[in-house]
Short mmCIF file of N, CA and C and ligand atoms in Angstrom, two decimals:
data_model
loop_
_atom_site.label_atom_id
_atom_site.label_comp_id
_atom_site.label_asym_id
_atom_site.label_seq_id
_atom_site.Cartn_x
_atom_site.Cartn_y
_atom_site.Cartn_z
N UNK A 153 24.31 90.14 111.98
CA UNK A 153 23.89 89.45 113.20
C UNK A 153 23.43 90.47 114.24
N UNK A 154 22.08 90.23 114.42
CA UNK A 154 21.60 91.23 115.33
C UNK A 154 22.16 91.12 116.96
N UNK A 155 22.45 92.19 117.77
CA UNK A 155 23.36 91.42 119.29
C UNK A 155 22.58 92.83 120.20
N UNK A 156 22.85 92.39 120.87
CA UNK A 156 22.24 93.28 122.56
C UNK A 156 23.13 93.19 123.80
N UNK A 157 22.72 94.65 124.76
CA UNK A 157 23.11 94.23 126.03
C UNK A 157 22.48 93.39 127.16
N UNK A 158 22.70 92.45 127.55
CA UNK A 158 21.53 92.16 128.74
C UNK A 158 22.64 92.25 130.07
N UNK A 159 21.92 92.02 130.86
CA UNK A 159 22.36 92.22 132.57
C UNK A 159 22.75 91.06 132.78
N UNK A 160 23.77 90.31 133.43
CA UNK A 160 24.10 89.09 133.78
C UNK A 160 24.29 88.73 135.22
N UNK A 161 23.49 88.41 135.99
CA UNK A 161 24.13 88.18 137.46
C UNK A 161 25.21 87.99 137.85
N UNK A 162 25.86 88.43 138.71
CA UNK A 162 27.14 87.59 139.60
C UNK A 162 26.31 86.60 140.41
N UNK A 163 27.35 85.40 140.23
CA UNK A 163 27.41 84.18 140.99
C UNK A 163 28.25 83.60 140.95
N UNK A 164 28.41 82.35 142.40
CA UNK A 164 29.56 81.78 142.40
C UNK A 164 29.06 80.44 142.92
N UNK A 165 30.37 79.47 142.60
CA UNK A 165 29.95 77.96 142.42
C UNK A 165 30.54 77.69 143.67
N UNK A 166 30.17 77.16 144.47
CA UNK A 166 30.85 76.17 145.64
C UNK A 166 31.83 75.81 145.51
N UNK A 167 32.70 75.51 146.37
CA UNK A 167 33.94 74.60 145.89
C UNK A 167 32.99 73.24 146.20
N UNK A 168 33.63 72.22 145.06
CA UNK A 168 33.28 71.32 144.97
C UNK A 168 34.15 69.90 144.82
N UNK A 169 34.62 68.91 144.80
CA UNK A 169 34.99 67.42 144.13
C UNK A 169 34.32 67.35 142.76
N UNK A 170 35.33 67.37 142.15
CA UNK A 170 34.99 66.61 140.31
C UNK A 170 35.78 65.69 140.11
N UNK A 171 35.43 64.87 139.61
CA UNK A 171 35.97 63.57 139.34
C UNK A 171 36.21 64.21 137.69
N UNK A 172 37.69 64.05 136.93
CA UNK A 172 38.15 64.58 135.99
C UNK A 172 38.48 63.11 135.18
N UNK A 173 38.29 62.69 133.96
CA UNK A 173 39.22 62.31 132.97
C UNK A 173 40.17 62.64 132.21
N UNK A 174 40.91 61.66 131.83
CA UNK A 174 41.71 61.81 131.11
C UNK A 174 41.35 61.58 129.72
N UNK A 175 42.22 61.99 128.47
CA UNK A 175 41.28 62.09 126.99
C UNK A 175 43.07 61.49 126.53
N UNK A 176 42.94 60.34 125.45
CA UNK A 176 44.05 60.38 124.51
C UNK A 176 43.81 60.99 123.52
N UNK A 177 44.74 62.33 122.80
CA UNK A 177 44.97 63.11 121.74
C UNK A 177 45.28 62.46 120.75
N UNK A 178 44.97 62.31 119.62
CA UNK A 178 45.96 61.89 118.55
C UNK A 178 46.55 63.75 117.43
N UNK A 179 47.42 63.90 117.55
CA UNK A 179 47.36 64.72 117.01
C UNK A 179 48.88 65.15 117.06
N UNK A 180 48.97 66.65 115.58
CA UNK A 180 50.48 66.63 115.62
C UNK A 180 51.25 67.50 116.18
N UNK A 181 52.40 66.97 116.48
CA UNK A 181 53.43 67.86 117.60
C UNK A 181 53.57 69.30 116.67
N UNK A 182 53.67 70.47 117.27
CA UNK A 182 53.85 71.55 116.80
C UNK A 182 55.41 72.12 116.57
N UNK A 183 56.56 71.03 117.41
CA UNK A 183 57.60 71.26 117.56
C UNK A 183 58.23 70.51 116.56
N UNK A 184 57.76 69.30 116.38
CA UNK A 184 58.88 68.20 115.68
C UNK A 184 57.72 67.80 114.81
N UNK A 185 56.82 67.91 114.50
CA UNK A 185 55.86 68.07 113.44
C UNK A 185 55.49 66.19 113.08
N UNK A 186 55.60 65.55 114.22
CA UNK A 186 55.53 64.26 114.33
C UNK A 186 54.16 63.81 114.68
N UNK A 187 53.37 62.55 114.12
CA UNK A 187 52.19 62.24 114.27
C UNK A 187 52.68 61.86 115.89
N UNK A 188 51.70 62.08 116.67
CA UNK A 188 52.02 61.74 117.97
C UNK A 188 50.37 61.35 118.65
N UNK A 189 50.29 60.96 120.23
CA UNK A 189 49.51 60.83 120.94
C UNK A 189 49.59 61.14 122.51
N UNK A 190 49.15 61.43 123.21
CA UNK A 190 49.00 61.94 124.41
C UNK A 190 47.77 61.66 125.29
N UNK A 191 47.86 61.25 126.53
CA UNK A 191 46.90 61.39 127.19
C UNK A 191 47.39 62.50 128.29
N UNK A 192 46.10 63.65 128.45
CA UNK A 192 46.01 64.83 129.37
C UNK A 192 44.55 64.76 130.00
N UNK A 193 44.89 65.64 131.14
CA UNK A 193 43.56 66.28 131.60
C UNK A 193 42.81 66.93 131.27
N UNK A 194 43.97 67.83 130.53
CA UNK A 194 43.18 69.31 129.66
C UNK A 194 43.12 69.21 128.64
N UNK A 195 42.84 70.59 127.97
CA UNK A 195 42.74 70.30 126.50
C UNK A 195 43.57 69.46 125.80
N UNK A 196 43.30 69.86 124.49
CA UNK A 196 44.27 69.47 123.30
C UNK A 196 45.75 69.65 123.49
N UNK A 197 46.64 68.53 123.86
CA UNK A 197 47.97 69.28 124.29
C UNK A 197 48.27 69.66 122.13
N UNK A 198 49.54 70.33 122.55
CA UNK A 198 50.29 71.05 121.38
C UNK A 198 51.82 70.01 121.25
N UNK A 199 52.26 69.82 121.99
CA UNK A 199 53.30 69.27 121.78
C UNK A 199 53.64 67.61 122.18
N UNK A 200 54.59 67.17 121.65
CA UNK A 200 54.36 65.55 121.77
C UNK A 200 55.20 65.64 123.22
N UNK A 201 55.59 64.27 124.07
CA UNK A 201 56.20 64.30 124.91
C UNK A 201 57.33 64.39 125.31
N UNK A 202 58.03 64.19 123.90
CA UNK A 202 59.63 64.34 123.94
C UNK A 202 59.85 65.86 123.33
N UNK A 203 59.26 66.62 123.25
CA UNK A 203 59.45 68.16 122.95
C UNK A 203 59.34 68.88 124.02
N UNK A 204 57.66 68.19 125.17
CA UNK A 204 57.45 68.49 126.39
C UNK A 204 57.25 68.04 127.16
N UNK A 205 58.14 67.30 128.21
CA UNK A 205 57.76 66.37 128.89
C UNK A 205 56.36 66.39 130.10
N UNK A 206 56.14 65.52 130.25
CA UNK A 206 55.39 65.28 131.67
C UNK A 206 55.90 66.23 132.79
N UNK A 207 56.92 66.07 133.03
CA UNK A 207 57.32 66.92 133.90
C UNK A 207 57.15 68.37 134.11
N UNK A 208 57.12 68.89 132.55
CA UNK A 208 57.19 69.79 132.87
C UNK A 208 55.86 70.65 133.42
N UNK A 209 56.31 71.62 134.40
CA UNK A 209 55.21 72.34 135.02
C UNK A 209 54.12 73.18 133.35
N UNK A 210 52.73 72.60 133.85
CA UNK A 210 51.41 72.89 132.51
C UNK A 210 50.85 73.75 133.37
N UNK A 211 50.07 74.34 132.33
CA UNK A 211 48.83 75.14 132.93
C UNK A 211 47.99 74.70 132.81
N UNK A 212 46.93 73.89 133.57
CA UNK A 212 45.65 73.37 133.23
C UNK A 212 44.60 73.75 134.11
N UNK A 213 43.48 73.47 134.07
CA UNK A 213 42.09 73.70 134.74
C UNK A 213 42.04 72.78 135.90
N UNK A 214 43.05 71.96 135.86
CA UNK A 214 43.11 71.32 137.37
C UNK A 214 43.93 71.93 138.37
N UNK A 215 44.98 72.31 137.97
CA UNK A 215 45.88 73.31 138.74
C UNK A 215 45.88 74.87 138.22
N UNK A 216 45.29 75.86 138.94
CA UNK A 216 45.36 77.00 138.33
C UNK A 216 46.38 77.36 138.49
N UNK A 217 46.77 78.31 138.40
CA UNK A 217 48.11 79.05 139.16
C UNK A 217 47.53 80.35 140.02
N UNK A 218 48.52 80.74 141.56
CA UNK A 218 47.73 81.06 142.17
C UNK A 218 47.90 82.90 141.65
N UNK A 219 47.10 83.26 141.36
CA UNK A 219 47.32 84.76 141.03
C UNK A 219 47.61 86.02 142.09
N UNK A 220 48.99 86.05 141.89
CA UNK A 220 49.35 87.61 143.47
C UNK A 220 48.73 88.66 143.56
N UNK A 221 48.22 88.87 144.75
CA UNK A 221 47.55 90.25 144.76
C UNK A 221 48.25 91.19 144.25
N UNK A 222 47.68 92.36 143.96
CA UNK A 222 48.48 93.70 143.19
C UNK A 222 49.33 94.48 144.83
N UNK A 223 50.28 94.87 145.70
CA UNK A 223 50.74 95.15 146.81
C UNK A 223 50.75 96.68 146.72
N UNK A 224 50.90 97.54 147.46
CA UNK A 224 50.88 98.39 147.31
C UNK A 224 52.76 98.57 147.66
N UNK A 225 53.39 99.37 146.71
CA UNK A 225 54.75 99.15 147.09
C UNK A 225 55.11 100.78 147.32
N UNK A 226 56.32 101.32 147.94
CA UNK A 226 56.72 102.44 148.50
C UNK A 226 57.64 102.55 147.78
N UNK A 227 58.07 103.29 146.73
CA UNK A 227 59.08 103.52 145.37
C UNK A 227 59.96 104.74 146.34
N UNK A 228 61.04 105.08 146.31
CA UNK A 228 62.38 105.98 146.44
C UNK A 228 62.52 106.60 145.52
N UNK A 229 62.17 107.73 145.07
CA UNK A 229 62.69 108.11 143.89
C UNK A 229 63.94 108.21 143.95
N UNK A 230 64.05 109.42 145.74
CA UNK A 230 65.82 110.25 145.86
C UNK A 230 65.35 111.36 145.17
N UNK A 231 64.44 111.90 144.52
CA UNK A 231 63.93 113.32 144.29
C UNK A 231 63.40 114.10 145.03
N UNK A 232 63.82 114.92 145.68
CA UNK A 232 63.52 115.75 146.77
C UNK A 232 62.62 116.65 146.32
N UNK A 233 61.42 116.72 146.72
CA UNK A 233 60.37 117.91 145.90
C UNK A 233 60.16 118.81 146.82
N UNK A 234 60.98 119.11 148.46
CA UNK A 234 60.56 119.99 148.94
C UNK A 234 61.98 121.35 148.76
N UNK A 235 62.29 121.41 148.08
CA UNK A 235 63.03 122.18 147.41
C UNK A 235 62.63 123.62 147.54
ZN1 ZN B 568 57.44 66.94 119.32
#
């Protein structure tokens, strides 16, 4: 397979309103290996609902998670280098 470099612009999308659906899964639990079904926002879930509930906190494309800046932190060693 022949492949190349090309140049790709930076750009960025507006924040915007999307109107999202929901999709029913049919498919099998990875935990309890049970034919199951699901309706999500996101992908293909993996697990049925009694392995993972609703509740529990997902990662999806509707809620990102918010990513922490890197801080610059001031470490102590207690090694005195002016010795
Ligand atoms: Zn399950």
């Amino acid at each position: 397979m022949p492949s190349k470099l090309i140049d790709v612009r930076e750009y960025t999308v507006k924040a915007h309103k999307r109107t999202i659906h929901t999709r029913t899964f049919n498919f099998v639990c990875k935990q309890c290996e049970k034919m199951t079904s699901r309706e999500t926002y996101g992908p293909r879930p993996l697990y049925c609902e009694t392995c993972r509930p609703p509740q529990a906190p997902k990662k999806s494309a509707a809620a990102p998670p918010k990513k922490a800046k890197p801080r610059a932190k001031v470490y102590q060693s207690g090694v005195d280098f002016q010795k």
